[in-house]
DNA sequence: TAAAAACCTTGACGCTACGACAAGGTCAAG
DNA sequence: CTTGACCTTGTCGTAGCGTCAAGGTTTTTA
């Protein structure tokens, strides 16, 4: 038998057979005068073993180990380990598919949507626009979702969830997004700036601060993101940034 | 922010970030005078998006496509395709684990054991020795499991299964294996050779031929493996090969 | 103030299990 | 004689980085 016949008989490629030779899975067979490899049935049996084991998911290294020892102990160990590994993979796939199912049932999708499941419950409440203030918030929450250390991240999520659960605060926050978007092309002196800053304070910031005061952890958000905060404001339109700046200033005065 | 801070903030390695640059997932940022890359929050947001998408299982190519289009259409398509792919993987893992479970519940394991599920029902009936005639048979069945074209393979399995189901034939076959093993060191002229050949004919071959005569497909086995058969015999001990040769000769005479 | 530790830069090689291709030799049939 | 189907060796490519290597910069420490 030449290599092509062997490969066809077992159902693998000739490249695979040669590769198994290089890896030491099969010893190099005799050659004919012209240099062709010649195989016998024994080789086909070995190759069939290799094919079945790789089809089960063993790596070539594991296959070599299994074929090397003539006891069945190694095979049992390897298969048990493989099963444990497959169990892990299966579980991971199951989780990912669950998240995918959650995402796919939404009518619109955004690159910032695939967040952690906990954060998804928060982000899912935001207005589903494709540009504007809500999107900036979504981006931020997406970043905080991966960058905040664990206790803080969970606190933030809890806070946002509480805010969303309080229907009065939620309703006011929802009104704020389109209002902020209207300021995208406005001037810093626009009269709506002061008005929105007020609403931001009384509608959102103040309730949040009250919640924070009740929470055990204290105020993480104001300190934690302070350094990067200026960068964040720089990406907003001037009038929008001004709203936030004024609102924060008001809150700071009240706290002092 | 330098590359290390960015990477730490989002929770990826600096090598990954540089790799994303090379792949065009993130544009190369500004450099400081000494050549260090400097990043802003925008980059962290982008990197966080990438991390979440890759964690879901998207390839970097898909991530690039998703981030490139500002509509959500592409994302939905990619995620749906990914889900279908994951469903396939999950099903495959499920099947492999089912086979693994079957294998692992056996008390001893052999490199020829992991055959196709159908063949496993046949092979599982063989004596669970680690050397000798039964092992030769197992090797053969393992090879035939992958090398026989589909209608023939199923016929062979059906035939073997029928043989195993017929309790009388099965009992005789079970007796033959240890008897054959005893001939491993015997001479070709050993008196047990003729006796065993007889038992092989009346106990196994004749019943099989009768079954084949009833079967619609006709006799595939005698023709199909004829060329390789001599090689098979060459691997047995001389007395063992002689048993088979004589038994086949008897059967051929009867059929003529 | 100097040394050490911790950054950064580019570049090259490694991993799996082969597939694709190149450049050439061998063999049977038309 | 050519054509087509085989075979040989060798190199490159895959995805997503990890892991040195060799050298420069910045910060911290003794």
PDB file of N, CA, C and O (backbone and C1' of nucleotides) in Angstrom, chain C residues 4-27:
ATOM      1  P    DA C   4      22.542  47.135  41.476  1.00  0.00           P
ATOM      2  O5'  DA C   4      20.998  46.843  41.716  1.00  0.00           O
ATOM      3  C5'  DA C   4      20.391  47.304  42.924  1.00  0.00           C
ATOM      4  C4'  DA C   4      18.902  47.490  42.703  1.00  0.00           C
ATOM      5  C3'  DA C   4      18.266  46.450  41.789  1.00  0.00           C
ATOM      6  O3'  DA C   4      17.064  46.017  42.384  1.00  0.00           O
ATOM      7  C1'  DA C   4      17.736  48.609  41.038  1.00  0.00           C
ATOM      8  P    DA C   5      16.400  44.628  41.972  1.00  0.00           P
ATOM      9  O5'  DA C   5      14.899  45.084  41.707  1.00  0.00           O
ATOM     10  C5'  DA C   5      14.326  46.090  42.531  1.00  0.00           C
ATOM     11  C4'  DA C   5      13.226  46.820  41.791  1.00  0.00           C
ATOM     12  C3'  DA C   5      12.372  45.924  40.886  1.00  0.00           C
ATOM     13  O3'  DA C   5      11.021  46.201  41.170  1.00  0.00           O
ATOM     14  C1'  DA C   5      13.144  47.797  39.676  1.00  0.00           C
ATOM     15  P    DA C   6       9.849  45.267  40.608  1.00  0.00           P
ATOM     16  O5'  DA C   6       9.137  46.225  39.556  1.00  0.00           O
ATOM     17  C5'  DA C   6       8.937  47.595  39.899  1.00  0.00           C
ATOM     18  C4'  DA C   6       8.631  48.386  38.643  1.00  0.00           C
ATOM     19  C3'  DA C   6       7.794  47.614  37.613  1.00  0.00           C
ATOM     20  O3'  DA C   6       6.754  48.458  37.135  1.00  0.00           O
ATOM     21  C1'  DA C   6       9.668  48.548  36.590  1.00  0.00           C
ATOM     22  P    DC C   7       5.386  47.848  36.581  1.00  0.00           P
ATOM     23  O5'  DC C   7       5.099  48.723  35.276  1.00  0.00           O
ATOM     24  C5'  DC C   7       5.886  48.469  34.115  1.00  0.00           C
ATOM     25  C4'  DC C   7       6.268  49.772  33.481  1.00  0.00           C
ATOM     26  C3'  DC C   7       6.092  49.768  31.970  1.00  0.00           C
ATOM     27  O3'  DC C   7       4.876  50.407  31.618  1.00  0.00           O
ATOM     28  C1'  DC C   7       8.311  50.448  32.564  1.00  0.00           C
ATOM     29  P    DC C   8       4.171  49.915  30.276  1.00  0.00           P
ATOM     30  O5'  DC C   8       5.244  50.308  29.147  1.00  0.00           O
ATOM     31  C5'  DC C   8       5.243  51.626  28.624  1.00  0.00           C
ATOM     32  C4'  DC C   8       6.430  51.823  27.695  1.00  0.00           C
ATOM     33  C3'  DC C   8       6.363  51.008  26.408  1.00  0.00           C
ATOM     34  O3'  DC C   8       5.673  51.735  25.400  1.00  0.00           O
ATOM     35  C1'  DC C   8       8.552  50.972  27.349  1.00  0.00           C
ATOM     36  P    DT C   9       5.215  50.950  24.100  1.00  0.00           P
ATOM     37  O5'  DT C   9       6.569  50.693  23.289  1.00  0.00           O
ATOM     38  C5'  DT C   9       7.262  51.796  22.719  1.00  0.00           C
ATOM     39  C4'  DT C   9       8.482  51.318  21.966  1.00  0.00           C
ATOM     40  C3'  DT C   9       8.210  50.197  20.975  1.00  0.00           C
ATOM     41  O3'  DT C   9       7.816  50.752  19.725  1.00  0.00           O
ATOM     42  C1'  DT C   9      10.189  49.752  22.244  1.00  0.00           C
ATOM     43  P    DT C  10       6.984  49.848  18.722  1.00  0.00           P
ATOM     44  O5'  DT C  10       8.119  48.895  18.135  1.00  0.00           O
ATOM     45  C5'  DT C  10       9.182  49.457  17.370  1.00  0.00           C
ATOM     46  C4'  DT C  10      10.228  48.397  17.098  1.00  0.00           C
ATOM     47  C3'  DT C  10       9.734  47.262  16.181  1.00  0.00           C
ATOM     48  O3'  DT C  10      10.566  47.174  15.042  1.00  0.00           O
ATOM     49  C1'  DT C  10      10.711  46.376  18.181  1.00  0.00           C
ATOM     50  P    DG C  11      10.164  46.216  13.846  1.00  0.00           P
ATOM     51  O5'  DG C  11      10.781  44.819  14.297  1.00  0.00           O
ATOM     52  C5'  DG C  11      12.133  44.759  14.734  1.00  0.00           C
ATOM     53  C4'  DG C  11      12.486  43.332  15.105  1.00  0.00           C
ATOM     54  C3'  DG C  11      11.780  42.268  14.264  1.00  0.00           C
ATOM     55  O3'  DG C  11      12.739  41.386  13.696  1.00  0.00           O
ATOM     56  C1'  DG C  11      11.531  41.806  16.576  1.00  0.00           C
ATOM     57  P    DA C  12      12.263  40.321  12.585  1.00  0.00           P
ATOM     58  O5'  DA C  12      12.524  38.943  13.345  1.00  0.00           O
ATOM     59  C5'  DA C  12      13.583  38.859  14.292  1.00  0.00           C
ATOM     60  C4'  DA C  12      13.426  37.592  15.101  1.00  0.00           C
ATOM     61  C3'  DA C  12      12.755  36.451  14.340  1.00  0.00           C
ATOM     62  O3'  DA C  12      13.444  35.247  14.600  1.00  0.00           O
ATOM     63  C1'  DA C  12      11.574  36.890  16.333  1.00  0.00           C
ATOM     64  P    DC C  13      13.109  33.942  13.762  1.00  0.00           P
ATOM     65  O5'  DC C  13      12.431  33.000  14.853  1.00  0.00           O
ATOM     66  C5'  DC C  13      13.126  32.725  16.061  1.00  0.00           C
ATOM     67  C4'  DC C  13      12.193  32.052  17.041  1.00  0.00           C
ATOM     68  C3'  DC C  13      11.395  30.891  16.433  1.00  0.00           C
ATOM     69  O3'  DC C  13      11.521  29.761  17.278  1.00  0.00           O
ATOM     70  C1'  DC C  13       9.971  32.368  17.574  1.00  0.00           C
ATOM     71  P    DG C  14      10.879  28.357  16.869  1.00  0.00           P
ATOM     72  O5'  DG C  14       9.618  28.249  17.845  1.00  0.00           O
ATOM     73  C5'  DG C  14       9.824  28.291  19.264  1.00  0.00           C
ATOM     74  C4'  DG C  14       8.492  28.088  19.965  1.00  0.00           C
ATOM     75  C3'  DG C  14       7.588  27.068  19.276  1.00  0.00           C
ATOM     76  O3'  DG C  14       7.367  25.951  20.125  1.00  0.00           O
ATOM     77  C1'  DG C  14       6.425  29.142  19.623  1.00  0.00           C
ATOM     78  P    DC C  15       6.781  24.604  19.387  1.00  0.00           P
ATOM     79  O5'  DC C  15       5.216  24.746  19.695  1.00  0.00           O
ATOM     80  C5'  DC C  15       4.760  24.883  21.032  1.00  0.00           C
ATOM     81  C4'  DC C  15       3.323  25.333  21.051  1.00  0.00           C
ATOM     82  C3'  DC C  15       2.408  24.537  20.126  1.00  0.00           C
ATOM     83  O3'  DC C  15       1.766  23.507  20.871  1.00  0.00           O
ATOM     84  C1'  DC C  15       1.978  26.913  20.026  1.00  0.00           C
ATOM     85  P    DT C  16       1.567  22.094  20.210  1.00  0.00           P
ATOM     86  O5'  DT C  16      -0.011  21.911  20.223  1.00  0.00           O
ATOM     87  C5'  DT C  16      -0.880  22.973  19.892  1.00  0.00           C
ATOM     88  C4'  DT C  16      -2.124  22.424  19.222  1.00  0.00           C
ATOM     89  C3'  DT C  16      -1.934  21.185  18.367  1.00  0.00           C
ATOM     90  O3'  DT C  16      -3.188  20.527  18.235  1.00  0.00           O
ATOM     91  C1'  DT C  16      -2.239  23.068  16.964  1.00  0.00           C
ATOM     92  P    DA C  17      -3.281  18.996  18.246  1.00  0.00           P
ATOM     93  O5'  DA C  17      -3.638  18.708  16.717  1.00  0.00           O
ATOM     94  C5'  DA C  17      -4.801  19.316  16.181  1.00  0.00           C
ATOM     95  C4'  DA C  17      -4.638  19.485  14.688  1.00  0.00           C
ATOM     96  C3'  DA C  17      -4.046  18.272  13.950  1.00  0.00           C
ATOM     97  O3'  DA C  17      -4.772  18.078  12.763  1.00  0.00           O
ATOM     98  C1'  DA C  17      -2.919  20.173  13.338  1.00  0.00           C
ATOM     99  P    DC C  18      -4.821  16.661  12.107  1.00  0.00           P
ATOM    100  O5'  DC C  18      -3.431  16.505  11.325  1.00  0.00           O
ATOM    101  C5'  DC C  18      -3.378  16.787   9.942  1.00  0.00           C
ATOM    102  C4'  DC C  18      -3.595  18.268   9.695  1.00  0.00           C
ATOM    103  C3'  DC C  18      -3.677  18.651   8.235  1.00  0.00           C
ATOM    104  O3'  DC C  18      -5.040  18.773   7.839  1.00  0.00           O
ATOM    105  C1'  DC C  18      -2.524  20.282   9.545  1.00  0.00           C
ATOM    106  P    DG C  19      -5.408  18.657   6.324  1.00  0.00           P
ATOM    107  O5'  DG C  19      -5.205  20.160   5.807  1.00  0.00           O
ATOM    108  C5'  DG C  19      -6.213  21.122   6.008  1.00  0.00           C
ATOM    109  C4'  DG C  19      -5.990  22.298   5.069  1.00  0.00           C
ATOM    110  C3'  DG C  19      -5.930  21.952   3.581  1.00  0.00           C
ATOM    111  O3'  DG C  19      -6.522  23.044   2.860  1.00  0.00           O
ATOM    112  C1'  DG C  19      -3.858  22.878   4.245  1.00  0.00           C
ATOM    113  P    DA C  20      -6.603  22.988   1.264  1.00  0.00           P
ATOM    114  O5'  DA C  20      -5.338  23.846   0.801  1.00  0.00           O
ATOM    115  C5'  DA C  20      -5.057  25.083   1.464  1.00  0.00           C
ATOM    116  C4'  DA C  20      -4.028  25.856   0.660  1.00  0.00           C
ATOM    117  C3'  DA C  20      -3.920  25.443  -0.811  1.00  0.00           C
ATOM    118  O3'  DA C  20      -3.701  26.600  -1.602  1.00  0.00           O
ATOM    119  C1'  DA C  20      -1.842  25.083   0.264  1.00  0.00           C
ATOM    120  P    DC C  21      -3.662  26.495  -3.179  1.00  0.00           P
ATOM    121  O5'  DC C  21      -2.097  26.551  -3.510  1.00  0.00           O
ATOM    122  C5'  DC C  21      -1.317  27.604  -2.945  1.00  0.00           C
ATOM    123  C4'  DC C  21       0.147  27.291  -3.123  1.00  0.00           C
ATOM    124  C3'  DC C  21       0.532  26.775  -4.513  1.00  0.00           C
ATOM    125  O3'  DC C  21       1.384  27.728  -5.128  1.00  0.00           O
ATOM    126  C1'  DC C  21       1.605  25.560  -2.784  1.00  0.00           C
ATOM    127  P    DA C  22       1.888  27.470  -6.607  1.00  0.00           P
ATOM    128  O5'  DA C  22       3.417  27.067  -6.349  1.00  0.00           O
ATOM    129  C5'  DA C  22       4.139  27.668  -5.270  1.00  0.00           C
ATOM    130  C4'  DA C  22       5.551  27.094  -5.243  1.00  0.00           C
ATOM    131  C3'  DA C  22       6.070  26.627  -6.596  1.00  0.00           C
ATOM    132  O3'  DA C  22       7.452  26.935  -6.689  1.00  0.00           O
ATOM    133  C1'  DA C  22       6.096  24.834  -5.079  1.00  0.00           C
ATOM    134  P    DA C  23       8.128  27.196  -8.081  1.00  0.00           P
ATOM    135  O5'  DA C  23       9.078  25.928  -8.225  1.00  0.00           O
ATOM    136  C5'  DA C  23       9.976  25.605  -7.156  1.00  0.00           C
ATOM    137  C4'  DA C  23      10.522  24.220  -7.383  1.00  0.00           C
ATOM    138  C3'  DA C  23      10.620  23.808  -8.855  1.00  0.00           C
ATOM    139  O3'  DA C  23      11.829  23.103  -9.049  1.00  0.00           O
ATOM    140  C1'  DA C  23       9.371  22.224  -7.681  1.00  0.00           C
ATOM    141  P    DG C  24      12.300  22.731 -10.505  1.00  0.00           P
ATOM    142  O5'  DG C  24      12.268  21.137 -10.416  1.00  0.00           O
ATOM    143  C5'  DG C  24      12.995  20.524  -9.378  1.00  0.00           C
ATOM    144  C4'  DG C  24      12.427  19.154  -9.119  1.00  0.00           C
ATOM    145  C3'  DG C  24      12.435  18.198 -10.327  1.00  0.00           C
ATOM    146  O3'  DG C  24      13.320  17.127 -10.047  1.00  0.00           O
ATOM    147  C1'  DG C  24      10.476  18.019  -9.026  1.00  0.00           C
ATOM    148  P    DG C  25      13.723  16.174 -11.203  1.00  0.00           P
ATOM    149  O5'  DG C  25      13.141  14.784 -10.689  1.00  0.00           O
ATOM    150  C5'  DG C  25      13.640  14.248  -9.459  1.00  0.00           C
ATOM    151  C4'  DG C  25      12.843  13.004  -9.104  1.00  0.00           C
ATOM    152  C3'  DG C  25      12.790  11.941 -10.209  1.00  0.00           C
ATOM    153  O3'  DG C  25      12.959  10.653  -9.634  1.00  0.00           O
ATOM    154  C1'  DG C  25      10.604  12.556  -9.580  1.00  0.00           C
ATOM    155  P    DT C  26      12.898   9.372 -10.596  1.00  0.00           P
ATOM    156  O5'  DT C  26      11.364   8.934 -10.517  1.00  0.00           O
ATOM    157  C5'  DT C  26      10.847   8.520  -9.272  1.00  0.00           C
ATOM    158  C4'  DT C  26       9.606   7.652  -9.474  1.00  0.00           C
ATOM    159  C3'  DT C  26       9.681   6.653 -10.631  1.00  0.00           C
ATOM    160  O3'  DT C  26       9.028   5.476 -10.211  1.00  0.00           O
ATOM    161  C1'  DT C  26       7.840   8.074 -10.966  1.00  0.00           C
ATOM    162  P    DC C  27       9.209   4.116 -11.044  1.00  0.00           P
ATOM    163  O5'  DC C  27       7.727   3.808 -11.521  1.00  0.00           O
ATOM    164  C5'  DC C  27       6.646   4.029 -10.619  1.00  0.00           C
ATOM    165  C4'  DC C  27       5.329   4.054 -11.367  1.00  0.00           C
ATOM    166  C3'  DC C  27       5.272   3.138 -12.586  1.00  0.00           C
ATOM    167  O3'  DC C  27       4.108   2.340 -12.501  1.00  0.00           O
ATOM    168  C1'  DC C  27       4.539   5.299 -13.149  1.00  0.00           C
TER     169       DC C  27
END
